[in-house]
mmCIF file of C-alpha atoms in Angstrom:
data_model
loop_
_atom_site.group_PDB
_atom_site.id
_atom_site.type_symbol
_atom_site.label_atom_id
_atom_site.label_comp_id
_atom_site.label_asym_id
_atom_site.label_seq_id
_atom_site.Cartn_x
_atom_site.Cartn_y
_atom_site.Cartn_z
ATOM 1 C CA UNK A 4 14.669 126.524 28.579
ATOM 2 C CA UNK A 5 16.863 126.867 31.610
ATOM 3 C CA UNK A 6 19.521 124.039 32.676
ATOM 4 C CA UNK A 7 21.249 124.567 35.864
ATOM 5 C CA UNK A 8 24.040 122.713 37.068
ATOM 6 C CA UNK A 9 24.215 125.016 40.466
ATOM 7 C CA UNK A 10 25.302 124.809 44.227
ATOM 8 C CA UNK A 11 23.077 123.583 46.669
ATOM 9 C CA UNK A 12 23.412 124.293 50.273
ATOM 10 C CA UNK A 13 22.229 123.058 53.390
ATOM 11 C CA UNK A 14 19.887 125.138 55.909
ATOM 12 C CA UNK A 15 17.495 125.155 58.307
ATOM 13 C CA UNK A 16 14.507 127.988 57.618
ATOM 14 C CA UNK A 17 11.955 129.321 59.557
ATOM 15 C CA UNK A 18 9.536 131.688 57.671
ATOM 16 C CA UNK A 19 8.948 134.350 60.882
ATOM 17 C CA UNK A 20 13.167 134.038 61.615
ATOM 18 C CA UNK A 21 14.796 134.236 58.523
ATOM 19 C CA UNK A 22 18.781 133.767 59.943
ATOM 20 C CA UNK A 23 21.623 133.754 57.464
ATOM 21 C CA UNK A 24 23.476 131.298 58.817
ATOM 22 C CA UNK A 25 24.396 129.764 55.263
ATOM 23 C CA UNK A 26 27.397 131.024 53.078
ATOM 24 C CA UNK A 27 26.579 131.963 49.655
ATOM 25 C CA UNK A 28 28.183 129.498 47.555
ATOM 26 C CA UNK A 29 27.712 130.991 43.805
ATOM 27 C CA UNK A 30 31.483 131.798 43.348
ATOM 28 C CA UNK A 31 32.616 127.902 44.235
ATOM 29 C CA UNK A 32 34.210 125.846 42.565
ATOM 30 C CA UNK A 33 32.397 122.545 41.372
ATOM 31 C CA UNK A 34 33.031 120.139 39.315
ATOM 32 C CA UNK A 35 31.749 119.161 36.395
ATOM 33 C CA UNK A 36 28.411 116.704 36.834
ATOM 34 C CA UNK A 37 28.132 114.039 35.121
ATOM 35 C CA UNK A 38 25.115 112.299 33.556
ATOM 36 C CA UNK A 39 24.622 108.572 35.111
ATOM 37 C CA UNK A 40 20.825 108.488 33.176
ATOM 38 C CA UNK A 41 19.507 109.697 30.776
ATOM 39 C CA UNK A 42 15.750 108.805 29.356
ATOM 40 C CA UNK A 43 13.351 109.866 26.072
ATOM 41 C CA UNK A 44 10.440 111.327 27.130
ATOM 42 C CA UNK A 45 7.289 109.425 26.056
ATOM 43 C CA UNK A 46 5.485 111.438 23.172
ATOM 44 C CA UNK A 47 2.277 109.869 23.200
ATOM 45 C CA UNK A 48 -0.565 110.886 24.893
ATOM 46 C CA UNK A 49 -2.143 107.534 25.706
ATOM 47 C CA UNK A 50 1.038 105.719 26.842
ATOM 48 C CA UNK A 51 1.668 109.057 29.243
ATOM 49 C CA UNK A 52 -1.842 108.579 30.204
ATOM 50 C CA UNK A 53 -1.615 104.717 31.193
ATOM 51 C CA UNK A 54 2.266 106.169 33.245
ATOM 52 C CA UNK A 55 -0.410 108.318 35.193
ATOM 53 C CA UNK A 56 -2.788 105.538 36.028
ATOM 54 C CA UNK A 57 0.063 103.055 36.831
ATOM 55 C CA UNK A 58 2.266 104.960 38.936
ATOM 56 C CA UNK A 59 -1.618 106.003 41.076
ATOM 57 C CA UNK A 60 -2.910 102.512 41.333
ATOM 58 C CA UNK A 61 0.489 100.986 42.596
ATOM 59 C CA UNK A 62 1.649 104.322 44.982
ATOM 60 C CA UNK A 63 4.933 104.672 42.492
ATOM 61 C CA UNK A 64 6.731 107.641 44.865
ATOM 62 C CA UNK A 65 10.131 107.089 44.266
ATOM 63 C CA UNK A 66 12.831 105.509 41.807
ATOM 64 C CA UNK A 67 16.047 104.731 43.091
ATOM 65 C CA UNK A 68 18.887 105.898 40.229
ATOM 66 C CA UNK A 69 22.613 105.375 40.224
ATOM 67 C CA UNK A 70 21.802 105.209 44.211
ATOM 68 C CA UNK A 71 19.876 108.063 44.704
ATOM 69 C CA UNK A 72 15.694 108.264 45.507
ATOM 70 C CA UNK A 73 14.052 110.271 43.415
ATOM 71 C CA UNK A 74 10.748 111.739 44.490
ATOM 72 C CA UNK A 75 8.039 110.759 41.786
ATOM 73 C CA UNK A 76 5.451 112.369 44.377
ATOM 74 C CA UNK A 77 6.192 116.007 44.479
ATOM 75 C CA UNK A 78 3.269 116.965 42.020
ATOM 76 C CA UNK A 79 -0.004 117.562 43.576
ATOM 77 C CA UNK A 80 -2.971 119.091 41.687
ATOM 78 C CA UNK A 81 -6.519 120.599 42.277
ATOM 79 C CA UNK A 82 -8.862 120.999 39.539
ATOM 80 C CA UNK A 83 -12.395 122.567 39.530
ATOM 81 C CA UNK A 84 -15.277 123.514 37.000
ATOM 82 C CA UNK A 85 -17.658 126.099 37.325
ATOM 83 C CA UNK A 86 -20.651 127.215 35.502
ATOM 84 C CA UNK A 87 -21.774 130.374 35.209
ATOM 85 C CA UNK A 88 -24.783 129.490 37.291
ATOM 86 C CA UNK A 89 -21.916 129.023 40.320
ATOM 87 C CA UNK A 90 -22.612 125.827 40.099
ATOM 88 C CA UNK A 91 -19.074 123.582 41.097
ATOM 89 C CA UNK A 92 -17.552 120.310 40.493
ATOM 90 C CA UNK A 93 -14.434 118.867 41.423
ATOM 91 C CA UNK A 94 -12.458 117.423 38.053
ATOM 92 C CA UNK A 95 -11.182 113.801 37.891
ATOM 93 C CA UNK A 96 -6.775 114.376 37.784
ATOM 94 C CA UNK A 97 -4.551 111.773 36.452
ATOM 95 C CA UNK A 98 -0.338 112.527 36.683
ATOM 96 C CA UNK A 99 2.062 110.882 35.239
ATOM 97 C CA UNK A 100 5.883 112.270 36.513
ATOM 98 C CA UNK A 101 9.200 111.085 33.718
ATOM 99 C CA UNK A 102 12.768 111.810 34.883
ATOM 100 C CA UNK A 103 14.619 112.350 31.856
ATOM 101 C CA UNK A 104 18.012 112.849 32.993
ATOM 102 C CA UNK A 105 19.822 112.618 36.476
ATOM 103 C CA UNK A 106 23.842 114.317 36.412
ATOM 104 C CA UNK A 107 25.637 113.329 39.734
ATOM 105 C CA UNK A 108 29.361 115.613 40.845
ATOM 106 C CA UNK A 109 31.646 113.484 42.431
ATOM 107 C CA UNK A 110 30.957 114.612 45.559
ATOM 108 C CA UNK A 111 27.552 112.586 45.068
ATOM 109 C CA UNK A 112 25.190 115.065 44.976
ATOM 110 C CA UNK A 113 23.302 115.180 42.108
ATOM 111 C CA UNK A 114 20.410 116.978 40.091
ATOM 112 C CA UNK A 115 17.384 114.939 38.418
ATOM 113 C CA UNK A 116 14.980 116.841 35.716
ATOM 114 C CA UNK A 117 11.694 115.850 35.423
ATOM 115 C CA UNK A 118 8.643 116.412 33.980
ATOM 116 C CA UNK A 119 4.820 115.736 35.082
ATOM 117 C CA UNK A 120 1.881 115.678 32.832
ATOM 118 C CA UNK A 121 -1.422 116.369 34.613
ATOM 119 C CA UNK A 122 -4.447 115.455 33.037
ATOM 120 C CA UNK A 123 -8.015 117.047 33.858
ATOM 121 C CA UNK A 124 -10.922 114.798 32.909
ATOM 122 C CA UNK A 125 -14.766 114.994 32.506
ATOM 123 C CA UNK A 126 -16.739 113.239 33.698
ATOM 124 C CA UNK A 127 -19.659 111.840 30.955
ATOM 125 C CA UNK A 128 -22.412 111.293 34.079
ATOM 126 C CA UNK A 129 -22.045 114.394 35.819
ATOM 127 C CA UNK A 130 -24.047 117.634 35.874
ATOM 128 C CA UNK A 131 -21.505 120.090 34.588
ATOM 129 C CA UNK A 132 -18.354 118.315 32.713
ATOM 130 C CA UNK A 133 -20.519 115.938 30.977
ATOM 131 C CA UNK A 134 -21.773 118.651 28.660
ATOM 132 C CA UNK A 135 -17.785 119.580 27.489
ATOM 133 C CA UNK A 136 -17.077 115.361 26.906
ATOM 134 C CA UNK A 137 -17.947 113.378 24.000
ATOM 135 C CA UNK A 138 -20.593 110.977 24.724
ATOM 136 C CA UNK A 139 -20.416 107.627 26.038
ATOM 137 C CA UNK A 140 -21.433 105.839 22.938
ATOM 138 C CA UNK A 141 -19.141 107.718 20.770
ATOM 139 C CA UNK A 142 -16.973 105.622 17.979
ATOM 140 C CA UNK A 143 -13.611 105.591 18.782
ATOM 141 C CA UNK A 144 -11.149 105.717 16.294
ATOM 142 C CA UNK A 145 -7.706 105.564 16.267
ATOM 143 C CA UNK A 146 -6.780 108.675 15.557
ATOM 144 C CA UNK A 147 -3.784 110.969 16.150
ATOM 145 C CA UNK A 148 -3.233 111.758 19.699
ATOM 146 C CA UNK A 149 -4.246 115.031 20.704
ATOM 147 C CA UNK A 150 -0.200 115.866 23.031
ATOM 148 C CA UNK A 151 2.511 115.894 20.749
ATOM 149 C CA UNK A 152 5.651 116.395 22.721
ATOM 150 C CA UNK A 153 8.647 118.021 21.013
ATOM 151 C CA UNK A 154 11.185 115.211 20.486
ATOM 152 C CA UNK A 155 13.930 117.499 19.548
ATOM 153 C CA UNK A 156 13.853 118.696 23.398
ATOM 154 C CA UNK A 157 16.896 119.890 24.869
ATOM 155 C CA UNK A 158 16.476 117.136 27.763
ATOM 156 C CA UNK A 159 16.914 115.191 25.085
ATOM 157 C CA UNK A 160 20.451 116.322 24.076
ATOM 158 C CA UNK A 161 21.624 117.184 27.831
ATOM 159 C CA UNK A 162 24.856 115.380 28.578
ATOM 160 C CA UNK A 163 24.969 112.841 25.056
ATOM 161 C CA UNK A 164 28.155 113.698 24.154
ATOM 162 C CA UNK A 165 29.710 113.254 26.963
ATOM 163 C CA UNK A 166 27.621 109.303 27.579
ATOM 164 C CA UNK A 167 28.578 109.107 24.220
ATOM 165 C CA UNK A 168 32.631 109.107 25.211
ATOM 166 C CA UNK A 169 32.437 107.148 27.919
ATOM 167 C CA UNK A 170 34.002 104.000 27.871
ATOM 168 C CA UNK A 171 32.219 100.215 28.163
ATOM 169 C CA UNK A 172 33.353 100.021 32.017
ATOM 170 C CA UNK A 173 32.220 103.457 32.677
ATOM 171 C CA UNK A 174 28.847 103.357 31.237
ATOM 172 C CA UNK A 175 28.213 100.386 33.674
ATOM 173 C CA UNK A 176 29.154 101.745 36.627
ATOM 174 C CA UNK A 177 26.862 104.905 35.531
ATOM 175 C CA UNK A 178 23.833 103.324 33.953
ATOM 176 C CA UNK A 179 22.665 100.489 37.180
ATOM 177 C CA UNK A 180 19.764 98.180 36.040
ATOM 178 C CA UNK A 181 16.813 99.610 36.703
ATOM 179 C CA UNK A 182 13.848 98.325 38.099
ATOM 180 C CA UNK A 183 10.944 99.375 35.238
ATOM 181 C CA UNK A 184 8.003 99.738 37.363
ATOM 182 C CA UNK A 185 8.059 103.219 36.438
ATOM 183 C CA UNK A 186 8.890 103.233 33.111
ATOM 184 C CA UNK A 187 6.550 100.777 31.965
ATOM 185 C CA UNK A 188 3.423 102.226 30.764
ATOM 186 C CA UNK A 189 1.814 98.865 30.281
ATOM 187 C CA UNK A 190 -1.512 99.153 31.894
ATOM 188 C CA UNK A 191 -4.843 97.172 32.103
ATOM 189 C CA UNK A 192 -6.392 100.539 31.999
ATOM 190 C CA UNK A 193 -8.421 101.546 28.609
ATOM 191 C CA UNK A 194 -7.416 104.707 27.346
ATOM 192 C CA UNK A 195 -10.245 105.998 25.025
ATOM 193 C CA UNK A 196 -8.106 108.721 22.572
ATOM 194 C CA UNK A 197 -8.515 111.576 25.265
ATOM 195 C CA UNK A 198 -12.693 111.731 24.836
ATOM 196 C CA UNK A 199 -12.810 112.831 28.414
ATOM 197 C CA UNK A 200 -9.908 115.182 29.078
ATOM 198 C CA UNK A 201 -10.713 118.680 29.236
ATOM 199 C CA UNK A 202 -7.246 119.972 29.783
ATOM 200 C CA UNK A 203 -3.649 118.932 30.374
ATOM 201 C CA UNK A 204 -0.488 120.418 31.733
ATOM 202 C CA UNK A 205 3.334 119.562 31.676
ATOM 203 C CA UNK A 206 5.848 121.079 34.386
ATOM 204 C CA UNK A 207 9.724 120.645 33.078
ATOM 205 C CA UNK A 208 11.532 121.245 36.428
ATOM 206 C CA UNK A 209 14.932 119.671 38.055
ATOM 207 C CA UNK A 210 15.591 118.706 41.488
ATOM 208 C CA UNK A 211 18.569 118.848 43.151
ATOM 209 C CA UNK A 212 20.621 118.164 46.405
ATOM 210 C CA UNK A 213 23.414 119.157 46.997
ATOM 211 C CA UNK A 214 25.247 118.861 51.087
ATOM 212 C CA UNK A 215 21.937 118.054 52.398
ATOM 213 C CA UNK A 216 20.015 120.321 51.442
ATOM 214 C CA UNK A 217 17.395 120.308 48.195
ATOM 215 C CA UNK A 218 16.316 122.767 45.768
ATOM 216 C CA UNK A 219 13.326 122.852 43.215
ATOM 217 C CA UNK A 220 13.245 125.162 40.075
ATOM 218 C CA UNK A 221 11.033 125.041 36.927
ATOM 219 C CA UNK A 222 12.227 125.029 33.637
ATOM 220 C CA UNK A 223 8.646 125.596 31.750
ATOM 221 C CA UNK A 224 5.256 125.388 31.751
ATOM 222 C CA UNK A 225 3.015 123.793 28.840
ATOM 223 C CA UNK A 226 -0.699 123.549 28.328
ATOM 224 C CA UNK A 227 -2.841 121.905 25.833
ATOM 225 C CA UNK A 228 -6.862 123.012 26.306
ATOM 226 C CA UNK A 229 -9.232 120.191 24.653
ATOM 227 C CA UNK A 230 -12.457 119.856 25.169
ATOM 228 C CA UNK A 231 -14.044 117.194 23.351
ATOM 229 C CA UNK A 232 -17.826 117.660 22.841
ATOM 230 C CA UNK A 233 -18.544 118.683 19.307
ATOM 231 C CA UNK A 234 -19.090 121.897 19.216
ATOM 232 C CA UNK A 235 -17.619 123.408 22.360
ATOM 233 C CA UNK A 236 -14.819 126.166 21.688
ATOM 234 C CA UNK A 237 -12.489 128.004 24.645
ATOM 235 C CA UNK A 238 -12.925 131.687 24.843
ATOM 236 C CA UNK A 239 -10.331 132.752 27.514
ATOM 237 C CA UNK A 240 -7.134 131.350 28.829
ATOM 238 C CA UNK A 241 -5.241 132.099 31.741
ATOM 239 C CA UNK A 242 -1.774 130.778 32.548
ATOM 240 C CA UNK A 243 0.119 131.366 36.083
ATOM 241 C CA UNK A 244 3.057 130.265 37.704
ATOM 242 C CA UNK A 245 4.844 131.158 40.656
ATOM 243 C CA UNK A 246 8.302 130.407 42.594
ATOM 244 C CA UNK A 247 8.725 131.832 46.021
ATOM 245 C CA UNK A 248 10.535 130.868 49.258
ATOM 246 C CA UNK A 249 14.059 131.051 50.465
ATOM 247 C CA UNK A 250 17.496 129.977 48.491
ATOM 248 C CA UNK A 251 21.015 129.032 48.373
ATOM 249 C CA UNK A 252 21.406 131.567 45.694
ATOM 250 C CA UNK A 253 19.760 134.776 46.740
ATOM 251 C CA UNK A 254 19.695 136.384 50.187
ATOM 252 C CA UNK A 255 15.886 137.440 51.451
ATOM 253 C CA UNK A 256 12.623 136.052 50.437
ATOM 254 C CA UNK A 257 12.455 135.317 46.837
ATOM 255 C CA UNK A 258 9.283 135.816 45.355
ATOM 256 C CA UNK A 259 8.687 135.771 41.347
ATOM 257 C CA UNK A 260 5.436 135.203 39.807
ATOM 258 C CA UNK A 261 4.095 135.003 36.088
ATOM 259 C CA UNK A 262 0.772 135.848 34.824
ATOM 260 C CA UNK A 263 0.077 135.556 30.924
ATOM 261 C CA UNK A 264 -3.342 135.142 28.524
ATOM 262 C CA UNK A 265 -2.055 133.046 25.984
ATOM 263 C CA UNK A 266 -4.657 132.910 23.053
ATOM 264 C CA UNK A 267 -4.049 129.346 21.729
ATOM 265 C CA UNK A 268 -5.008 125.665 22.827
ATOM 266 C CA UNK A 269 -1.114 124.584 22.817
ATOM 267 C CA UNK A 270 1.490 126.657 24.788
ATOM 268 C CA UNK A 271 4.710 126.672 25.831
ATOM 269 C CA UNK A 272 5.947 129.376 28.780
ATOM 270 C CA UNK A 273 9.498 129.495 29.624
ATOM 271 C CA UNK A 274 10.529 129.850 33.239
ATOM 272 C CA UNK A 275 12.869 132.909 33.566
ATOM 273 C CA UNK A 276 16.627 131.955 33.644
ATOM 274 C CA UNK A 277 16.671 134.431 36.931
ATOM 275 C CA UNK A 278 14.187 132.993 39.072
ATOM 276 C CA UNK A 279 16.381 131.097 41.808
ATOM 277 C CA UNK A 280 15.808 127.590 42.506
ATOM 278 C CA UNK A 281 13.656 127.900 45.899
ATOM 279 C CA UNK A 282 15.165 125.205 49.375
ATOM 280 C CA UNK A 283 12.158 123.018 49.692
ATOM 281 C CA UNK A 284 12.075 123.180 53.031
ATOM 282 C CA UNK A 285 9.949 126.824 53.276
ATOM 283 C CA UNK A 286 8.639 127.436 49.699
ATOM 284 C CA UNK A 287 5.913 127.727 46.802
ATOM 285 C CA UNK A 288 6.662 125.867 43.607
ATOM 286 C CA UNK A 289 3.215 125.729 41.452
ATOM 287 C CA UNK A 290 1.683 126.760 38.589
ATOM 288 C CA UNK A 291 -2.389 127.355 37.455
ATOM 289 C CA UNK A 292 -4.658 127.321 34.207
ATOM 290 C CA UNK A 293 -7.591 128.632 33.908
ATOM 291 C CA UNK A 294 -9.956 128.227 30.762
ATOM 292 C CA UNK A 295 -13.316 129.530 30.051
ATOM 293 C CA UNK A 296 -14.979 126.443 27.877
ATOM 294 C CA UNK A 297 -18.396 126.846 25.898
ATOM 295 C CA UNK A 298 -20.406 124.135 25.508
ATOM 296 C CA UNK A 299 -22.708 123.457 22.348
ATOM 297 C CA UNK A 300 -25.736 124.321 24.771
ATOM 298 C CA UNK A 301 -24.114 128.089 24.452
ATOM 299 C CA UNK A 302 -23.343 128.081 28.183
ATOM 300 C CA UNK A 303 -19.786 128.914 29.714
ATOM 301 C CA UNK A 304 -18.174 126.500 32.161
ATOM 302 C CA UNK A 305 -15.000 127.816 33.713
ATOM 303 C CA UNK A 306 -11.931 124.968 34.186
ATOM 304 C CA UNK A 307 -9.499 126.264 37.132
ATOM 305 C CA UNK A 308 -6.476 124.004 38.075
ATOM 306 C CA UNK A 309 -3.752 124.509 40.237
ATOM 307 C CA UNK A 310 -0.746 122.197 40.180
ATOM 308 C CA UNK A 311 1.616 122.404 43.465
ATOM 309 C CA UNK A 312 5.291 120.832 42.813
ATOM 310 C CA UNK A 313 5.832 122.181 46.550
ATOM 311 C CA UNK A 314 3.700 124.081 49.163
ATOM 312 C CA UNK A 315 4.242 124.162 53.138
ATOM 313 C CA UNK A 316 3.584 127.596 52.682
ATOM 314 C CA UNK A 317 -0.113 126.935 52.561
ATOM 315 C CA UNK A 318 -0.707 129.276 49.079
ATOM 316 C CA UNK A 319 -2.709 127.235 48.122
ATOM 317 C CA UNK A 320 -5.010 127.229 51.434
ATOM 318 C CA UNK A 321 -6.035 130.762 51.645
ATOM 319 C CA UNK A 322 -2.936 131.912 53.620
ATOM 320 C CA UNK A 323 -1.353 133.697 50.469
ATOM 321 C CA UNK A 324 -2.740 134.438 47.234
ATOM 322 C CA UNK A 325 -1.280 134.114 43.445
#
């Protein structure tokens, strides 16, 4: 998994005059960041799943840590099913965005990593997704959630030492009240164990300003296919991700993409440690999933969902192309 602590510089860019006018600041001198919060990630699916539907139903965009805004709204997702008749349908998304640990320099600029879990839902009255859902009048049990996240994450160790050394006086200065409105995953929504989601997928990425200017960079990608009709399988799996756009880092246009058919329901992609963070300003940040799912009624239904982080590139509007 890749953790960067790097320089961040400020510039304007135009895609059709790509100018220079930055100095490359890889060989500076920083100093070491410090963590001001730090945060478990929630491991089950249902409480992630009530985040998604709270921070939606009350416009949750931003949290303010340590003084800083973080964006909770960078994440924006498209999801479509197909069958093999050409029919379409649009799929029902629900998000759900954690930041699991922020690290400020004394110079107050700062990076936050974060991760969003998208879920892609059936819909039990439509023409197409209904047939890959469990019915209506299905017993719910409670049974083990389908997303198990792996608690022995490195987000989860970033930076503990050093909290742990701090003293009394410090740790108050660095760790403000918070207001919970994010982090409480109390919801008057009923979660019903997952019957209607189809698919889900978790972005680990950091961003990060630094004199002005802000960077975004994914860590990894990970996918969990689950279709919940008895009987359906998934046949084919596609995973994507690309990071493209102009950085601090790297002169030109960086472009780096990843293709991969992964063969399980449950994956996890690193990120190359060489793909620059991209200035979100001109850039592509995103990642897709495709999954061919057959039904019990032996027909194929094709899931394809693309997640954004960033685009004002327009990739993801015909005018470029995974």
């Amino acid at each position: 998994m890749k953790q960067k602590f790097i320089k961040i510089i400020s510039a304007t860019l135009i895609i059709s005059l790509i100018s220079p006018s930055f100095p490359m600041m890889a060989n500076a001198t920083e100093d070491l960041p410090v963590v001001v919060f730090e945060n478990d990630q929630i491991s089950n699916q249902k409480e992630l799943y009530e985040l998604a539907q709270k921070q939606d139903t009350e416009n949750i965009d931003m949290v303010q840590i340590a003084g800083e805004e973080i964006p909770l709204d960078l994440v924006d997702t498209e999801s479509v099913i197909q069958a093999n008749n050409n029919e379409t349908e649009n799929l029902e998304i629900s998000k759900a965005t954690e930041i699991l640990l922020v690290d400020k320099t004394s110079d107050e600029d700062y990076s936050a990593y974060m991760a969003s879990t998208i879920f892609v839902e059936g819909d039990s009255s439509s023409d197409l997704s209904s047939q890959l859902v469990a019915p209506d009048n299905a017993q719910q049990t409670n049974t083990i959630d389908d997303i198990k996240i792996d608690n022995t994450s490195t987000y989860k160790q970033i930076g503990s030492n050093l909290v742990e050394n701090l003293s009394k006086n410090h740790k108050a200065l660095l760790f403000p009240t918070l207001v919970a409105s994010w982090t409480d995953s109390k919801s008057s929504q009923k979660y019903d164990s997952g019957r209607n989601v189809l698919l889900t997928i978790k972005i680990y990425y950091h961003y990060q300003k630094k004199s002005g200017a802000n960077h975004l960079d994914m860590n990894y990608v990970e996918y969990w296919t689950t279709p919940k009709a008895k009987g359906s399988s998934v046949g084919y799996r596609k995973l994507e991700f690309k990071q493209m756009g102009m950085s601090g880092y790297k002169s030109g246009w960086v472009y780096n993409t990843h293709a991969s058919y992964p063969t399980s329901n449950h994956k996890t992609v690193d990120v190359p440690d060489g793909w620059p963070p991209v200035l979100t300003g001109n850039a592509f940040v995103g990642a897709k999933v495709q999954a061919t799912i057959y039904g019990a009624n032996n027909k194929s239904y094709h899931v394809q969902t693309t997640t954004m982080l960033l685009d004002n590139l327009g990739v993801n509007k015909g005018r470029g192309s995974w």
